PDB file of C-alpha atoms in Angstrom:
ATOM      1  CA  UNK A 130      37.593 -15.192 -68.254  1.00 65.00           C
ATOM      2  CA  UNK A 131      34.960 -13.729 -65.940  1.00 71.00           C
ATOM      3  CA  UNK A 132      31.799 -12.034 -67.181  1.00 69.00           C
ATOM      4  CA  UNK A 133      33.232  -8.648 -66.235  1.00 73.00           C
ATOM      5  CA  UNK A 134      36.475  -9.235 -68.089  1.00 76.00           C
ATOM      6  CA  UNK A 135      34.587 -10.564 -71.098  1.00 71.00           C
ATOM      7  CA  UNK A 136      32.317  -7.509 -71.123  1.00 72.00           C
ATOM      8  CA  UNK A 137      35.321  -5.153 -70.956  1.00 76.00           C
ATOM      9  CA  UNK A 138      37.012  -7.065 -73.801  1.00 76.00           C
ATOM     10  CA  UNK A 139      33.950  -6.794 -76.031  1.00 74.00           C
ATOM     11  CA  UNK A 140      33.565  -3.096 -75.216  1.00 77.00           C
ATOM     12  CA  UNK A 141      37.190  -2.490 -76.171  1.00 77.00           C
ATOM     13  CA  UNK A 142      36.767  -4.267 -79.507  1.00 78.00           C
ATOM     14  CA  UNK A 143      33.579  -2.263 -80.173  1.00 78.00           C
ATOM     15  CA  UNK A 144      35.441   1.028 -79.590  1.00 77.00           C
ATOM     16  CA  UNK A 145      38.182  -0.040 -82.032  1.00 81.00           C
ATOM     17  CA  UNK A 146      35.582  -1.078 -84.655  1.00 77.00           C
ATOM     18  CA  UNK A 147      36.791  -4.634 -84.920  1.00 79.00           C
ATOM     19  CA  UNK A 148      33.820  -6.243 -83.182  1.00 73.00           C
ATOM     20  CA  UNK A 149      32.555  -9.328 -84.975  1.00 78.00           C
ATOM     21  CA  UNK A 150      28.778  -9.864 -85.492  1.00 77.00           C
ATOM     22  CA  UNK A 151      28.656 -12.691 -82.969  1.00 78.00           C
ATOM     23  CA  UNK A 152      30.597 -10.590 -80.478  1.00 77.00           C
ATOM     24  CA  UNK A 153      28.125  -7.730 -80.999  1.00 78.00           C
ATOM     25  CA  UNK A 154      25.264 -10.021 -80.023  1.00 81.00           C
ATOM     26  CA  UNK A 155      27.175 -11.130 -76.927  1.00 78.00           C
ATOM     27  CA  UNK A 156      27.894  -7.503 -76.040  1.00 77.00           C
ATOM     28  CA  UNK A 157      24.238  -6.574 -76.443  1.00 81.00           C
ATOM     29  CA  UNK A 158      23.134  -9.498 -74.250  1.00 80.00           C
ATOM     30  CA  UNK A 159      25.668  -8.543 -71.589  1.00 79.00           C
ATOM     31  CA  UNK A 160      24.584  -4.913 -71.611  1.00 81.00           C
ATOM     32  CA  UNK A 161      20.934  -5.937 -71.361  1.00 84.00           C
ATOM     33  CA  UNK A 162      21.669  -8.294 -68.451  1.00 83.00           C
ATOM     34  CA  UNK A 163      23.630  -5.556 -66.701  1.00 82.00           C
ATOM     35  CA  UNK A 164      20.816  -3.077 -67.150  1.00 81.00           C
ATOM     36  CA  UNK A 165      18.354  -5.632 -65.749  1.00 86.00           C
ATOM     37  CA  UNK A 166      20.531  -6.145 -62.689  1.00 86.00           C
ATOM     38  CA  UNK A 167      20.846  -2.403 -62.227  1.00 87.00           C
ATOM     39  CA  UNK A 168      17.081  -2.058 -62.456  1.00 89.00           C
ATOM     40  CA  UNK A 169      16.539  -4.787 -59.831  1.00 90.00           C
ATOM     41  CA  UNK A 170      19.101  -3.176 -57.569  1.00 91.00           C
ATOM     42  CA  UNK A 171      17.372   0.180 -57.995  1.00 91.00           C
ATOM     43  CA  UNK A 172      13.967  -1.291 -57.096  1.00 91.00           C
ATOM     44  CA  UNK A 173      15.467  -3.113 -54.119  1.00 92.00           C
ATOM     45  CA  UNK A 174      17.093   0.109 -52.995  1.00 92.00           C
ATOM     46  CA  UNK A 175      13.777   1.944 -53.236  1.00 90.00           C
ATOM     47  CA  UNK A 176      12.043  -0.810 -51.252  1.00 91.00           C
ATOM     48  CA  UNK A 177      14.659  -0.663 -48.511  1.00 93.00           C
ATOM     49  CA  UNK A 178      14.460   3.106 -48.431  1.00 91.00           C
ATOM     50  CA  UNK A 179      10.674   2.942 -48.018  1.00 92.00           C
ATOM     51  CA  UNK A 180      10.992   0.247 -45.336  1.00 92.00           C
ATOM     52  CA  UNK A 181      13.625   2.268 -43.485  1.00 93.00           C
ATOM     53  CA  UNK A 182      11.405   5.345 -43.617  1.00 93.00           C
ATOM     54  CA  UNK A 183       8.485   3.397 -42.112  1.00 93.00           C
ATOM     55  CA  UNK A 184      10.713   1.986 -39.360  1.00 93.00           C
ATOM     56  CA  UNK A 185      12.042   5.438 -38.585  1.00 93.00           C
ATOM     57  CA  UNK A 186       8.494   6.807 -38.355  1.00 93.00           C
ATOM     58  CA  UNK A 187       7.443   3.984 -36.019  1.00 93.00           C
ATOM     59  CA  UNK A 188      10.498   4.581 -33.836  1.00 93.00           C
ATOM     60  CA  UNK A 189       9.738   8.304 -33.639  1.00 92.00           C
ATOM     61  CA  UNK A 190       6.113   7.545 -32.719  1.00 92.00           C
ATOM     62  CA  UNK A 191       7.183   5.069 -30.050  1.00 91.00           C
ATOM     63  CA  UNK A 192       9.652   7.547 -28.550  1.00 90.00           C
ATOM     64  CA  UNK A 193       7.001  10.252 -28.481  1.00 91.00           C
ATOM     65  CA  UNK A 194       4.505   7.889 -26.791  1.00 89.00           C
ATOM     66  CA  UNK A 195       7.131   6.838 -24.240  1.00 87.00           C
ATOM     67  CA  UNK A 196       7.972  10.462 -23.506  1.00 87.00           C
ATOM     68  CA  UNK A 197       4.271  11.232 -23.015  1.00 87.00           C
ATOM     69  CA  UNK A 198       3.952   8.210 -20.695  1.00 84.00           C
ATOM     70  CA  UNK A 199       6.761   9.452 -18.449  1.00 86.00           C
ATOM     71  CA  UNK A 200       5.698  13.093 -18.591  1.00 87.00           C
ATOM     72  CA  UNK A 201       5.041  14.541 -15.142  1.00 87.00           C
ATOM     73  CA  UNK A 202       6.596  11.669 -13.175  1.00 89.00           C
ATOM     74  CA  UNK A 203       9.224  12.104 -10.508  1.00 89.00           C
ATOM     75  CA  UNK A 204      11.652   9.416  -9.241  1.00 88.00           C
ATOM     76  CA  UNK A 205      11.008   8.156  -5.720  1.00 85.00           C
ATOM     77  CA  UNK A 206      14.371   8.003  -3.986  1.00 82.00           C
ATOM     78  CA  UNK A 207      13.266   7.374  -0.386  1.00 84.00           C
ATOM     79  CA  UNK A 208      10.872   4.455   0.202  1.00 83.00           C
ATOM     80  CA  UNK A 209      10.193   5.583   3.783  1.00 84.00           C
ATOM     81  CA  UNK A 210       8.326   8.692   2.587  1.00 86.00           C
ATOM     82  CA  UNK A 211       4.777   8.572   1.251  1.00 88.00           C
ATOM     83  CA  UNK A 212       5.043   9.113  -2.518  1.00 89.00           C
ATOM     84  CA  UNK A 213       3.725  12.252  -4.160  1.00 90.00           C
ATOM     85  CA  UNK A 214       1.368  11.899  -7.174  1.00 90.00           C
ATOM     86  CA  UNK A 215       4.339  12.354  -9.523  1.00 92.00           C
ATOM     87  CA  UNK A 216       6.300   9.673  -7.660  1.00 91.00           C
ATOM     88  CA  UNK A 217       3.259   7.371  -7.632  1.00 89.00           C
ATOM     89  CA  UNK A 218       3.104   7.623 -11.448  1.00 89.00           C
ATOM     90  CA  UNK A 219       6.833   6.849 -11.578  1.00 90.00           C
ATOM     91  CA  UNK A 220       6.290   3.689  -9.518  1.00 90.00           C
ATOM     92  CA  UNK A 221       3.250   2.675 -11.582  1.00 89.00           C
ATOM     93  CA  UNK A 222       5.123   2.983 -14.895  1.00 88.00           C
ATOM     94  CA  UNK A 223       7.816   0.649 -13.596  1.00 88.00           C
ATOM     95  CA  UNK A 224       5.592  -1.912 -11.847  1.00 90.00           C
ATOM     96  CA  UNK A 225       5.051  -5.427 -13.134  1.00 93.00           C
ATOM     97  CA  UNK A 226       1.653  -6.365 -14.624  1.00 92.00           C
ATOM     98  CA  UNK A 227       0.878  -8.429 -11.518  1.00 93.00           C
ATOM     99  CA  UNK A 228       1.662  -5.500  -9.220  1.00 92.00           C
ATOM    100  CA  UNK A 229      -0.468  -3.158 -11.343  1.00 91.00           C
ATOM    101  CA  UNK A 230      -3.395  -5.580 -11.133  1.00 93.00           C
ATOM    102  CA  UNK A 231      -2.973  -5.775  -7.350  1.00 93.00           C
ATOM    103  CA  UNK A 232      -2.860  -1.988  -6.943  1.00 91.00           C
ATOM    104  CA  UNK A 233      -5.830  -1.520  -9.286  1.00 91.00           C
ATOM    105  CA  UNK A 234      -7.840  -3.987  -7.197  1.00 93.00           C
ATOM    106  CA  UNK A 235      -6.980  -2.080  -4.016  1.00 92.00           C
ATOM    107  CA  UNK A 236      -7.992   1.228  -5.611  1.00 90.00           C
ATOM    108  CA  UNK A 237     -11.318  -0.189  -6.822  1.00 92.00           C
ATOM    109  CA  UNK A 238     -12.015  -1.690  -3.385  1.00 92.00           C
ATOM    110  CA  UNK A 239     -11.231   1.619  -1.666  1.00 90.00           C
ATOM    111  CA  UNK A 240     -13.457   3.457  -4.140  1.00 90.00           C
ATOM    112  CA  UNK A 241     -16.325   1.060  -3.415  1.00 89.00           C
ATOM    113  CA  UNK A 242     -15.868   1.598   0.316  1.00 86.00           C
ATOM    114  CA  UNK A 243     -15.979   5.362  -0.167  1.00 85.00           C
ATOM    115  CA  UNK A 244     -19.168   5.054  -2.232  1.00 86.00           C
ATOM    116  CA  UNK A 245     -20.824   2.966   0.474  1.00 83.00           C
ATOM    117  CA  UNK A 246     -19.687   5.416   3.122  1.00 83.00           C
ATOM    118  CA  UNK A 247     -21.145   8.353   1.187  1.00 81.00           C
ATOM    119  CA  UNK A 248     -24.432   6.561   0.531  1.00 79.00           C
ATOM    120  CA  UNK A 249     -24.736   5.578   4.209  1.00 76.00           C
ATOM    121  CA  UNK A 250     -23.912   9.131   5.306  1.00 79.00           C
ATOM    122  CA  UNK A 251     -21.096   7.926   7.548  1.00 80.00           C
ATOM    123  CA  UNK A 252     -19.292  11.263   7.861  1.00 81.00           C
ATOM    124  CA  UNK A 253     -21.870  12.951  10.132  1.00 84.00           C
ATOM    125  CA  UNK A 254     -22.114   9.760  12.191  1.00 82.00           C
ATOM    126  CA  UNK A 255     -18.331   9.688  12.588  1.00 84.00           C
ATOM    127  CA  UNK A 256     -18.384  13.307  13.715  1.00 87.00           C
ATOM    128  CA  UNK A 257     -21.089  12.501  16.297  1.00 87.00           C
ATOM    129  CA  UNK A 258     -19.112   9.554  17.620  1.00 87.00           C
ATOM    130  CA  UNK A 259     -15.976  11.683  17.723  1.00 89.00           C
ATOM    131  CA  UNK A 260     -17.803  14.336  19.751  1.00 91.00           C
ATOM    132  CA  UNK A 261     -19.166  11.686  22.110  1.00 91.00           C
ATOM    133  CA  UNK A 262     -15.700  10.198  22.553  1.00 91.00           C
ATOM    134  CA  UNK A 263     -14.220  13.611  23.336  1.00 92.00           C
ATOM    135  CA  UNK A 264     -16.967  14.317  25.898  1.00 92.00           C
ATOM    136  CA  UNK A 265     -16.445  10.873  27.412  1.00 90.00           C
ATOM    137  CA  UNK A 266     -12.716  11.524  27.747  1.00 91.00           C
ATOM    138  CA  UNK A 267     -13.448  14.783  29.571  1.00 93.00           C
ATOM    139  CA  UNK A 268     -15.878  13.028  31.942  1.00 92.00           C
ATOM    140  CA  UNK A 269     -13.421  10.202  32.584  1.00 90.00           C
ATOM    141  CA  UNK A 270     -10.701  12.735  33.391  1.00 90.00           C
ATOM    142  CA  UNK A 271     -13.034  14.442  35.879  1.00 91.00           C
ATOM    143  CA  UNK A 272     -13.920  11.131  37.518  1.00 91.00           C
ATOM    144  CA  UNK A 273     -10.226  10.248  37.795  1.00 88.00           C
ATOM    145  CA  UNK A 274      -9.570  13.593  39.480  1.00 90.00           C
ATOM    146  CA  UNK A 275     -12.309  12.810  42.038  1.00 90.00           C
ATOM    147  CA  UNK A 276     -11.409   9.170  42.673  1.00 89.00           C
ATOM    148  CA  UNK A 277      -7.816   9.510  43.844  1.00 88.00           C
ATOM    149  CA  UNK A 278      -6.111   7.635  46.656  1.00 86.00           C
ATOM    150  CA  UNK A 279      -5.475   9.205  50.046  1.00 86.00           C
ATOM    151  CA  UNK A 280      -4.051   7.851  53.303  1.00 80.00           C
ATOM    152  CA  UNK A 281      -6.574   7.696  56.125  1.00 75.00           C
ATOM    153  CA  UNK A 282      -5.978   5.889  59.401  1.00 70.00           C
ATOM    154  CA  UNK A 283      -2.908   4.193  57.927  1.00 66.00           C
ATOM    155  CA  UNK A 284      -4.941   2.833  55.010  1.00 72.00           C
ATOM    156  CA  UNK A 285      -5.095   3.846  51.354  1.00 82.00           C
ATOM    157  CA  UNK A 286      -8.654   4.721  50.481  1.00 84.00           C
ATOM    158  CA  UNK A 287     -10.497   6.589  47.727  1.00 86.00           C
ATOM    159  CA  UNK A 288     -10.852  10.319  48.408  1.00 86.00           C
ATOM    160  CA  UNK A 289     -14.319  10.344  46.844  1.00 86.00           C
ATOM    161  CA  UNK A 290     -16.149   7.153  47.832  1.00 83.00           C
ATOM    162  CA  UNK A 291     -14.031   6.085  50.815  1.00 81.00           C
ATOM    163  CA  UNK A 292     -13.505   2.522  49.562  1.00 83.00           C
ATOM    164  CA  UNK A 293     -10.162   0.809  49.958  1.00 83.00           C
ATOM    165  CA  UNK A 294      -7.843   1.758  47.127  1.00 84.00           C
ATOM    166  CA  UNK A 295      -8.216   0.972  44.322  1.00 84.00           C
ATOM    167  CA  UNK A 296     -11.908   1.597  44.603  1.00 85.00           C
ATOM    168  CA  UNK A 297     -14.421  -0.022  42.222  1.00 86.00           C
ATOM    169  CA  UNK A 298     -14.577   3.158  40.137  1.00 87.00           C
ATOM    170  CA  UNK A 299     -10.788   3.286  39.741  1.00 87.00           C
ATOM    171  CA  UNK A 300     -10.775  -0.413  38.852  1.00 86.00           C
ATOM    172  CA  UNK A 301     -13.443   0.158  36.218  1.00 86.00           C
ATOM    173  CA  UNK A 302     -11.560   3.099  34.702  1.00 85.00           C
ATOM    174  CA  UNK A 303      -8.405   0.979  34.496  1.00 82.00           C
ATOM    175  CA  UNK A 304     -10.411  -2.009  33.219  1.00 75.00           C
ATOM    176  CA  UNK A 305      -9.360  -4.093  36.212  1.00 55.00           C
ATOM    177  CA  UNK A 306     -11.757  -6.800  37.269  1.00 51.00           C
ATOM    178  CA  UNK A 307     -12.079  -7.349  41.028  1.00 50.00           C
ATOM    179  CA  UNK A 308     -10.637 -10.637  42.166  1.00 49.00           C
ATOM    180  CA  UNK A 309     -13.123 -13.215  43.322  1.00 46.00           C
ATOM    181  CA  UNK A 310     -12.749 -16.676  44.764  1.00 41.00           C
ATOM    182  CA  UNK A 311     -15.008 -19.638  44.530  1.00 48.00           C
ATOM    183  CA  UNK A 312     -14.546 -20.354  48.258  1.00 50.00           C
ATOM    184  CA  UNK A 313     -16.447 -17.344  49.551  1.00 60.00           C
ATOM    185  CA  UNK A 314     -17.816 -13.835  49.076  1.00 70.00           C
ATOM    186  CA  UNK A 315     -15.909 -10.700  48.104  1.00 73.00           C
ATOM    187  CA  UNK A 316     -15.673  -7.443  50.012  1.00 76.00           C
ATOM    188  CA  UNK A 317     -16.817  -4.165  48.522  1.00 72.00           C
ATOM    189  CA  UNK A 318     -13.112  -3.282  48.226  1.00 72.00           C
ATOM    190  CA  UNK A 319     -12.548  -6.316  46.030  1.00 70.00           C
ATOM    191  CA  UNK A 320     -10.702  -8.604  48.507  1.00 73.00           C
ATOM    192  CA  UNK A 321     -11.976 -11.995  49.701  1.00 73.00           C
ATOM    193  CA  UNK A 322     -13.656 -11.934  53.146  1.00 73.00           C
ATOM    194  CA  UNK A 323     -14.974 -14.462  55.618  1.00 70.00           C
ATOM    195  CA  UNK A 324     -17.097 -14.565  58.757  1.00 64.00           C
ATOM    196  CA  UNK A 325     -15.073 -14.442  61.964  1.00 63.00           C
ATOM    197  CA  UNK A 326     -18.011 -15.936  63.838  1.00 59.00           C
ATOM    198  CA  UNK A 327     -20.243 -18.258  61.855  1.00 53.00           C
ATOM    199  CA  UNK A 328     -23.145 -17.436  64.205  1.00 58.00           C
ATOM    200  CA  UNK A 329     -22.764 -13.641  63.846  1.00 61.00           C
ATOM    201  CA  UNK A 330     -23.702 -12.615  60.244  1.00 64.00           C
ATOM    202  CA  UNK A 331     -22.111  -9.196  60.728  1.00 68.00           C
ATOM    203  CA  UNK A 332     -18.649 -10.412  61.755  1.00 67.00           C
ATOM    204  CA  UNK A 333     -17.036 -10.096  58.340  1.00 69.00           C
ATOM    205  CA  UNK A 334     -13.243  -9.876  58.222  1.00 73.00           C
ATOM    206  CA  UNK A 335     -10.704 -10.014  55.406  1.00 69.00           C
ATOM    207  CA  UNK A 336      -9.651 -13.544  54.608  1.00 64.00           C
ATOM    208  CA  UNK A 337      -6.051 -14.639  55.263  1.00 58.00           C
ATOM    209  CA  UNK A 338      -3.792 -13.591  52.401  1.00 53.00           C
ATOM    210  CA  UNK A 339      -5.509 -10.251  51.773  1.00 58.00           C
ATOM    211  CA  UNK A 340      -2.992  -7.390  51.690  1.00 54.00           C
ATOM    212  CA  UNK A 341      -5.596  -4.610  51.808  1.00 56.00           C
ATOM    213  CA  UNK A 342      -6.559  -3.290  55.262  1.00 58.00           C
ATOM    214  CA  UNK A 343     -10.246  -2.502  55.582  1.00 61.00           C
ATOM    215  CA  UNK A 344     -11.882  -1.234  58.778  1.00 60.00           C
ATOM    216  CA  UNK A 345     -15.415  -1.692  57.479  1.00 65.00           C
ATOM    217  CA  UNK A 346     -15.369  -5.106  55.812  1.00 67.00           C
ATOM    218  CA  UNK A 347     -18.702  -6.129  54.387  1.00 67.00           C
ATOM    219  CA  UNK A 348     -19.642  -8.276  51.402  1.00 68.00           C
ATOM    220  CA  UNK A 349     -20.840  -6.961  48.103  1.00 64.00           C
ATOM    221  CA  UNK A 350     -23.847  -9.247  48.415  1.00 58.00           C
ATOM    222  CA  UNK A 351     -24.909 -11.191  51.453  1.00 51.00           C
ATOM    223  CA  UNK A 352     -24.760 -14.940  50.823  1.00 46.00           C
ATOM    224  CA  UNK A 353     -28.114 -16.634  50.786  1.00 50.00           C
ATOM    225  CA  UNK A 354     -28.844 -19.405  53.194  1.00 43.00           C
TER     226      UNK A 354
END
């Protein structure tokens, strides 16, 4: 007979008034044990209820903190477009710790550069250099307009200085270096030249292979004896 069945049997005998003294003691012990178990169950229930309440409070706090963390962010759907501040926050909240450390380092470096730029008063200097560059571009455009090629006596020459085209000024504007040879001097037009008559120091002509006609060939610098 199980404890439950035994307890029900004793309770039935007690109701009918036929409970023996020894059975009364057994019934009392069983009732006491049952009450003890009920008391332990009640305390355990209260402990679990308190624990559940604390867990619920922590979950609510965590959800509120998470909602505050994502407040104001905006998903970035197109990676080709520069993110807005709200999209930047969205990316930051989903970045790995390593990526956050990398971005933070870049931000600190950029901030330090800005501080140095402010302390060195770079902005006015940049404006001055920008103005100088704009003026230089205007001057270069004017020089280009002056030094243009024209056809004279079946030869392309510079309309301004008269040199064979491209003239030294046009070469300089286009960052072209005049060709030189180690074998001899170079004409003012940039082509190699040679003396037609070794005895006559004024008999300069364009060397064989030159494709630039020049009716006034003369060296940039007379060779020294």
